[in-house]
Amino acid sequence: MYYKLVKIGAHKGGDIHCNISSTDRCIFVEPVKEIYEVLQTNLNRDYPNNNFVLLNKAVSDYNGKLKLYVPDIPLYNKEVEPWYIERELVNWVDQLTSVYENHVRDHILKVPVIQREVECVTLDYLIDIHQVSAIETLVTDTEGNDHRVLRGLSKVYPDNIVFENKHIEGTNKQLGNTYKSTIKRFKQMGYRVDREDSEDTYLKRHCI
């Protein structure tokens, strides 16, 4: 089956990098249970009677369990905004769940972090389970685990791939060998870098 969008690290449903409608087949994956529940609410509100698959899992380059480090704070919304302001926290702190234990601290934020073990699958596993034959756009936003997420992809080549490059070498570190090897692999798979900014890299498949 054809899927318009597969979003890994879907958070609350924003910033999906393409236009979708309720009739489109899409997969949204979010590992943090509390955020996943907000994601469900937001997508069902914004896309009533949608044709989406929502999964409360992590994605990496293996099937099993994955340790994540989760900011132990209320999820940002208008009701808790004063709580954030009082502690001088930016509204994106609840997006910093990562495989890196010190990811929050390395953002120079004094926020408690808890460790969680979550179910983890590969992109190829999702492709098999959901009978995915084609993907228009794959988006990954996993605060540093994107290269491993992409290593788990070999069965379907999306037309477009958008992945967060900012933390691929570690929190806010300069792009290096991990990034270069990721780009090299996708060039060998028929992709070119369409554009790149300080947050994300956009790949487009030009060779079928």
PDB file of C-alpha atoms in Angstrom:
ATOM      1  CA  MET A   1       0.000   0.000   0.000  1.00  0.00           C
ATOM      2  CA  TYR A   2       1.044   3.574  -0.707  1.00  0.00           C
ATOM      3  CA  TYR A   3       1.613   5.891   2.286  1.00  0.00           C
ATOM      4  CA  LYS A   4       1.752   9.654   1.899  1.00  0.00           C
ATOM      5  CA  LEU A   5       3.744  10.194   5.109  1.00  0.00           C
ATOM      6  CA  VAL A   6       5.662   8.213   7.700  1.00  0.00           C
ATOM      7  CA  LYS A   7       6.732  10.391  10.645  1.00  0.00           C
ATOM      8  CA  ILE A   8       9.118   9.000  13.269  1.00  0.00           C
ATOM      9  CA  GLY A   9       9.276  11.080  16.433  1.00  0.00           C
ATOM     10  CA  ALA A  10       5.901  12.626  15.691  1.00  0.00           C
ATOM     11  CA  HIS A  11       5.689  14.480  19.026  1.00  0.00           C
ATOM     12  CA  LYS A  12       2.317  16.287  19.143  1.00  0.00           C
ATOM     13  CA  GLY A  13       1.686  16.233  15.400  1.00  0.00           C
ATOM     14  CA  GLY A  14       3.194  19.476  14.154  1.00  0.00           C
ATOM     15  CA  ASP A  15       6.011  20.133  11.666  1.00  0.00           C
ATOM     16  CA  ILE A  16       5.328  17.196   9.350  1.00  0.00           C
ATOM     17  CA  HIS A  17       7.016  18.752   6.268  1.00  0.00           C
ATOM     18  CA  CYS A  18       4.236  17.955   3.788  1.00  0.00           C
ATOM     19  CA  ASN A  19       0.541  18.524   3.193  1.00  0.00           C
ATOM     20  CA  ILE A  20      -1.768  15.692   4.211  1.00  0.00           C
ATOM     21  CA  SER A  21      -5.506  15.110   4.437  1.00  0.00           C
ATOM     22  CA  SER A  22      -7.711  12.760   6.425  1.00  0.00           C
ATOM     23  CA  THR A  23      -7.959  10.400   3.461  1.00  0.00           C
ATOM     24  CA  ASP A  24      -4.197   9.938   3.122  1.00  0.00           C
ATOM     25  CA  ARG A  25      -2.545   6.846   4.537  1.00  0.00           C
ATOM     26  CA  CYS A  26       0.010   8.003   7.101  1.00  0.00           C
ATOM     27  CA  ILE A  27       1.971   6.473   9.965  1.00  0.00           C
ATOM     28  CA  PHE A  28       2.871   8.485  13.056  1.00  0.00           C
ATOM     29  CA  VAL A  29       5.238   7.009  15.650  1.00  0.00           C
ATOM     30  CA  GLU A  30       5.861   8.550  19.089  1.00  0.00           C
ATOM     31  CA  PRO A  31       7.574   6.669  21.964  1.00  0.00           C
ATOM     32  CA  VAL A  32       6.606   8.829  24.962  1.00  0.00           C
ATOM     33  CA  LYS A  33       3.184   7.713  26.193  1.00  0.00           C
ATOM     34  CA  GLU A  34       2.013  11.111  27.465  1.00  0.00           C
ATOM     35  CA  ILE A  35       3.011  12.823  24.219  1.00  0.00           C
ATOM     36  CA  TYR A  36       1.501  10.002  22.171  1.00  0.00           C
ATOM     37  CA  GLU A  37      -1.869  10.612  23.846  1.00  0.00           C
ATOM     38  CA  VAL A  38      -1.702  14.314  22.916  1.00  0.00           C
ATOM     39  CA  LEU A  39      -0.719  13.306  19.378  1.00  0.00           C
ATOM     40  CA  GLN A  40      -3.836  11.134  19.113  1.00  0.00           C
ATOM     41  CA  THR A  41      -6.053  13.974  20.314  1.00  0.00           C
ATOM     42  CA  ASN A  42      -4.491  16.539  17.987  1.00  0.00           C
ATOM     43  CA  LEU A  43      -4.601  14.387  14.855  1.00  0.00           C
ATOM     44  CA  ASN A  44      -8.189  13.262  15.457  1.00  0.00           C
ATOM     45  CA  ARG A  45      -9.193  16.895  15.977  1.00  0.00           C
ATOM     46  CA  ASP A  46      -7.329  18.267  12.953  1.00  0.00           C
ATOM     47  CA  TYR A  47      -8.036  15.313  10.641  1.00  0.00           C
ATOM     48  CA  PRO A  48     -11.440  13.867  11.565  1.00  0.00           C
ATOM     49  CA  ASN A  49     -12.191  10.318  10.407  1.00  0.00           C
ATOM     50  CA  ASN A  50      -8.596   9.990   9.296  1.00  0.00           C
ATOM     51  CA  ASN A  51      -6.867   7.030   7.710  1.00  0.00           C
ATOM     52  CA  PHE A  52      -3.802   7.196   9.977  1.00  0.00           C
ATOM     53  CA  VAL A  53      -1.826   4.572  11.882  1.00  0.00           C
ATOM     54  CA  LEU A  54      -0.550   5.787  15.269  1.00  0.00           C
ATOM     55  CA  LEU A  55       2.043   3.795  17.193  1.00  0.00           C
ATOM     56  CA  ASN A  56       3.386   4.280  20.722  1.00  0.00           C
ATOM     57  CA  LYS A  57       6.874   2.881  20.011  1.00  0.00           C
ATOM     58  CA  ALA A  58      10.449   3.900  19.328  1.00  0.00           C
ATOM     59  CA  VAL A  59      12.252   3.225  16.059  1.00  0.00           C
ATOM     60  CA  SER A  60      15.922   2.340  15.658  1.00  0.00           C
ATOM     61  CA  ASP A  61      18.096  -0.187  13.780  1.00  0.00           C
ATOM     62  CA  TYR A  62      16.906  -3.250  15.730  1.00  0.00           C
ATOM     63  CA  ASN A  63      13.764  -4.766  17.221  1.00  0.00           C
ATOM     64  CA  GLY A  64      13.697  -4.988  21.014  1.00  0.00           C
ATOM     65  CA  LYS A  65      13.911  -2.446  23.824  1.00  0.00           C
ATOM     66  CA  LEU A  66      15.398   1.042  23.765  1.00  0.00           C
ATOM     67  CA  LYS A  67      16.408   3.270  26.682  1.00  0.00           C
ATOM     68  CA  LEU A  68      15.206   6.838  26.395  1.00  0.00           C
ATOM     69  CA  TYR A  69      15.857   9.835  28.610  1.00  0.00           C
ATOM     70  CA  VAL A  70      12.686  11.867  29.029  1.00  0.00           C
ATOM     71  CA  PRO A  71      12.329  15.391  30.516  1.00  0.00           C
ATOM     72  CA  ASP A  72      10.313  14.934  33.711  1.00  0.00           C
ATOM     73  CA  ILE A  73       8.117  18.011  33.332  1.00  0.00           C
ATOM     74  CA  PRO A  74       4.527  18.806  32.350  1.00  0.00           C
ATOM     75  CA  LEU A  75       3.937  18.827  28.599  1.00  0.00           C
ATOM     76  CA  TYR A  76       3.781  22.371  27.280  1.00  0.00           C
ATOM     77  CA  ASN A  77       0.356  23.875  26.666  1.00  0.00           C
ATOM     78  CA  LYS A  78      -1.347  27.168  27.424  1.00  0.00           C
ATOM     79  CA  GLU A  79      -2.444  25.969  30.860  1.00  0.00           C
ATOM     80  CA  VAL A  80       1.097  25.239  32.035  1.00  0.00           C
ATOM     81  CA  GLU A  81       2.703  28.163  30.197  1.00  0.00           C
ATOM     82  CA  PRO A  82       3.026  30.193  33.442  1.00  0.00           C
ATOM     83  CA  TRP A  83       4.889  27.231  34.998  1.00  0.00           C
ATOM     84  CA  TYR A  84       7.360  27.303  32.098  1.00  0.00           C
ATOM     85  CA  ILE A  85       7.739  31.089  32.246  1.00  0.00           C
ATOM     86  CA  GLU A  86       8.374  31.007  36.001  1.00  0.00           C
ATOM     87  CA  ARG A  87      11.241  28.532  35.437  1.00  0.00           C
ATOM     88  CA  GLU A  88      12.504  30.349  32.336  1.00  0.00           C
ATOM     89  CA  LEU A  89      11.925  27.283  30.168  1.00  0.00           C
ATOM     90  CA  VAL A  90      11.354  27.449  26.425  1.00  0.00           C
ATOM     91  CA  ASN A  91       8.217  25.752  25.123  1.00  0.00           C
ATOM     92  CA  TRP A  92      10.149  23.057  23.237  1.00  0.00           C
ATOM     93  CA  VAL A  93      11.765  21.433  26.282  1.00  0.00           C
ATOM     94  CA  ASP A  94       9.206  18.600  26.234  1.00  0.00           C
ATOM     95  CA  GLN A  95      10.534  17.658  22.756  1.00  0.00           C
ATOM     96  CA  LEU A  96      13.984  16.692  24.063  1.00  0.00           C
ATOM     97  CA  THR A  97      13.462  12.978  24.728  1.00  0.00           C
ATOM     98  CA  SER A  98      16.625  11.312  23.451  1.00  0.00           C
ATOM     99  CA  VAL A  99      18.854   8.250  23.511  1.00  0.00           C
ATOM    100  CA  TYR A 100      21.509  10.614  24.912  1.00  0.00           C
ATOM    101  CA  GLU A 101      21.452  10.652  28.714  1.00  0.00           C
ATOM    102  CA  ASN A 102      22.722  14.238  28.939  1.00  0.00           C
ATOM    103  CA  HIS A 103      20.753  15.651  26.007  1.00  0.00           C
ATOM    104  CA  VAL A 104      18.677  17.991  28.192  1.00  0.00           C
ATOM    105  CA  ARG A 105      21.634  19.071  30.326  1.00  0.00           C
ATOM    106  CA  ASP A 106      23.698  19.745  27.208  1.00  0.00           C
ATOM    107  CA  HIS A 107      21.004  22.218  26.147  1.00  0.00           C
ATOM    108  CA  ILE A 108      21.974  24.112  29.333  1.00  0.00           C
ATOM    109  CA  LEU A 109      18.630  23.320  30.912  1.00  0.00           C
ATOM    110  CA  LYS A 110      18.145  22.416  34.560  1.00  0.00           C
ATOM    111  CA  VAL A 111      15.313  19.973  34.101  1.00  0.00           C
ATOM    112  CA  PRO A 112      14.924  16.560  35.784  1.00  0.00           C
ATOM    113  CA  VAL A 113      15.188  13.579  33.454  1.00  0.00           C
ATOM    114  CA  ILE A 114      13.838  10.066  33.872  1.00  0.00           C
ATOM    115  CA  GLN A 115      14.962   6.918  32.091  1.00  0.00           C
ATOM    116  CA  ARG A 116      12.379   4.785  30.333  1.00  0.00           C
ATOM    117  CA  GLU A 117      12.649   1.525  28.455  1.00  0.00           C
ATOM    118  CA  VAL A 118      10.295   1.392  25.475  1.00  0.00           C
ATOM    119  CA  GLU A 119       9.496  -1.037  22.710  1.00  0.00           C
ATOM    120  CA  CYS A 120      11.669  -0.456  19.660  1.00  0.00           C
ATOM    121  CA  VAL A 121      11.213  -1.598  16.047  1.00  0.00           C
ATOM    122  CA  THR A 122      12.877  -0.941  12.705  1.00  0.00           C
ATOM    123  CA  LEU A 123      11.430   0.859   9.718  1.00  0.00           C
ATOM    124  CA  ASP A 124      11.571  -2.421   7.793  1.00  0.00           C
ATOM    125  CA  TYR A 125       9.442  -4.026  10.524  1.00  0.00           C
ATOM    126  CA  LEU A 126       6.842  -1.265  10.181  1.00  0.00           C
ATOM    127  CA  ILE A 127       6.920  -1.660   6.413  1.00  0.00           C
ATOM    128  CA  ASP A 128       6.229  -5.389   6.711  1.00  0.00           C
ATOM    129  CA  ILE A 129       3.525  -5.138   9.379  1.00  0.00           C
ATOM    130  CA  HIS A 130       1.609  -2.372   7.607  1.00  0.00           C
ATOM    131  CA  GLN A 131       2.150  -3.709   4.084  1.00  0.00           C
ATOM    132  CA  VAL A 132       3.888  -0.541   2.909  1.00  0.00           C
ATOM    133  CA  SER A 133       4.837  -0.710  -0.769  1.00  0.00           C
ATOM    134  CA  ALA A 134       5.636   2.991  -1.331  1.00  0.00           C
ATOM    135  CA  ILE A 135       6.202   6.133   0.758  1.00  0.00           C
ATOM    136  CA  GLU A 136       6.033   9.683  -0.540  1.00  0.00           C
ATOM    137  CA  THR A 137       7.742  11.324   2.465  1.00  0.00           C
ATOM    138  CA  LEU A 138       9.611   9.858   5.434  1.00  0.00           C
ATOM    139  CA  VAL A 139      10.379  12.278   8.271  1.00  0.00           C
ATOM    140  CA  THR A 140      12.535  11.459  11.294  1.00  0.00           C
ATOM    141  CA  ASP A 141      12.994  13.752  14.287  1.00  0.00           C
ATOM    142  CA  THR A 142      14.520  11.730  17.105  1.00  0.00           C
ATOM    143  CA  GLU A 143      16.975  14.031  18.893  1.00  0.00           C
ATOM    144  CA  GLY A 144      20.112  12.202  17.829  1.00  0.00           C
ATOM    145  CA  ASN A 145      18.983   8.708  16.821  1.00  0.00           C
ATOM    146  CA  ASP A 146      18.085   9.536  13.220  1.00  0.00           C
ATOM    147  CA  HIS A 147      21.053   7.774  11.608  1.00  0.00           C
ATOM    148  CA  ARG A 148      20.128   4.539  13.409  1.00  0.00           C
ATOM    149  CA  VAL A 149      16.476   4.926  12.454  1.00  0.00           C
ATOM    150  CA  LEU A 150      17.509   5.272   8.812  1.00  0.00           C
ATOM    151  CA  ARG A 151      19.832   2.261   9.015  1.00  0.00           C
ATOM    152  CA  GLY A 152      16.701   0.183   9.593  1.00  0.00           C
ATOM    153  CA  LEU A 153      15.341   1.109   6.150  1.00  0.00           C
ATOM    154  CA  SER A 154      16.071  -1.204   3.211  1.00  0.00           C
ATOM    155  CA  LYS A 155      12.783  -2.564   1.846  1.00  0.00           C
ATOM    156  CA  VAL A 156      11.112   0.595   0.512  1.00  0.00           C
ATOM    157  CA  TYR A 157      12.776   3.741  -0.816  1.00  0.00           C
ATOM    158  CA  PRO A 158      10.686   6.853  -0.021  1.00  0.00           C
ATOM    159  CA  ASP A 159      10.491   9.578  -2.669  1.00  0.00           C
ATOM    160  CA  ASN A 160      11.584  12.129  -0.062  1.00  0.00           C
ATOM    161  CA  ILE A 161      13.402  11.787   3.255  1.00  0.00           C
ATOM    162  CA  VAL A 162      13.721  14.538   5.856  1.00  0.00           C
ATOM    163  CA  PHE A 163      15.873  13.789   8.885  1.00  0.00           C
ATOM    164  CA  GLU A 164      17.094  15.868  11.795  1.00  0.00           C
ATOM    165  CA  ASN A 165      20.837  16.349  11.427  1.00  0.00           C
ATOM    166  CA  LYS A 166      21.398  18.683  14.371  1.00  0.00           C
ATOM    167  CA  HIS A 167      22.270  16.043  16.977  1.00  0.00           C
ATOM    168  CA  ILE A 168      23.462  13.194  14.773  1.00  0.00           C
ATOM    169  CA  GLU A 169      27.017  13.365  16.184  1.00  0.00           C
ATOM    170  CA  GLY A 170      25.810  14.165  19.715  1.00  0.00           C
ATOM    171  CA  THR A 171      23.924  17.112  21.192  1.00  0.00           C
ATOM    172  CA  ASN A 172      24.528  20.223  19.068  1.00  0.00           C
ATOM    173  CA  LYS A 173      27.851  18.872  17.773  1.00  0.00           C
ATOM    174  CA  GLN A 174      29.300  19.756  14.389  1.00  0.00           C
ATOM    175  CA  LEU A 175      28.416  17.394  11.545  1.00  0.00           C
ATOM    176  CA  GLY A 176      31.080  14.743  11.076  1.00  0.00           C
ATOM    177  CA  ASN A 177      31.674  11.122  10.127  1.00  0.00           C
ATOM    178  CA  THR A 178      28.280   9.763  11.219  1.00  0.00           C
ATOM    179  CA  TYR A 179      26.545  12.317   9.034  1.00  0.00           C
ATOM    180  CA  LYS A 180      28.922  11.710   6.108  1.00  0.00           C
ATOM    181  CA  SER A 181      28.389   7.949   6.224  1.00  0.00           C
ATOM    182  CA  THR A 182      24.596   8.438   6.344  1.00  0.00           C
ATOM    183  CA  ILE A 183      24.683  10.682   3.275  1.00  0.00           C
ATOM    184  CA  LYS A 184      27.052   8.300   1.461  1.00  0.00           C
ATOM    185  CA  ARG A 185      24.699   5.358   2.050  1.00  0.00           C
ATOM    186  CA  PHE A 186      21.710   7.223   0.671  1.00  0.00           C
ATOM    187  CA  LYS A 187      23.616   8.463  -2.354  1.00  0.00           C
ATOM    188  CA  GLN A 188      24.392   4.817  -3.098  1.00  0.00           C
ATOM    189  CA  MET A 189      20.634   4.160  -2.821  1.00  0.00           C
ATOM    190  CA  GLY A 190      19.892   6.776  -5.497  1.00  0.00           C
ATOM    191  CA  TYR A 191      19.303   9.890  -3.374  1.00  0.00           C
ATOM    192  CA  ARG A 192      20.710  13.383  -3.614  1.00  0.00           C
ATOM    193  CA  VAL A 193      20.781  16.130  -0.985  1.00  0.00           C
ATOM    194  CA  ASP A 194      18.038  18.512  -2.052  1.00  0.00           C
ATOM    195  CA  ARG A 195      18.803  20.984   0.712  1.00  0.00           C
ATOM    196  CA  GLU A 196      20.276  21.188   4.165  1.00  0.00           C
ATOM    197  CA  ASP A 197      19.913  23.630   7.035  1.00  0.00           C
ATOM    198  CA  SER A 198      21.015  23.849  10.664  1.00  0.00           C
ATOM    199  CA  GLU A 199      18.224  21.488  11.751  1.00  0.00           C
ATOM    200  CA  ASP A 200      17.371  19.070   8.947  1.00  0.00           C
ATOM    201  CA  THR A 201      18.610  17.427   5.769  1.00  0.00           C
ATOM    202  CA  TYR A 202      16.250  16.896   2.822  1.00  0.00           C
ATOM    203  CA  LEU A 203      16.928  13.966   0.493  1.00  0.00           C
ATOM    204  CA  LYS A 204      15.205  13.318  -2.817  1.00  0.00           C
ATOM    205  CA  ARG A 205      15.359  10.088  -4.763  1.00  0.00           C
ATOM    206  CA  HIS A 206      16.383  10.664  -8.361  1.00  0.00           C
ATOM    207  CA  CYS A 207      17.338   7.157  -9.435  1.00  0.00           C
ATOM    208  CA  ILE A 208      14.723   4.385  -9.541  1.00  0.00           C
TER     209      ILE A 208
END
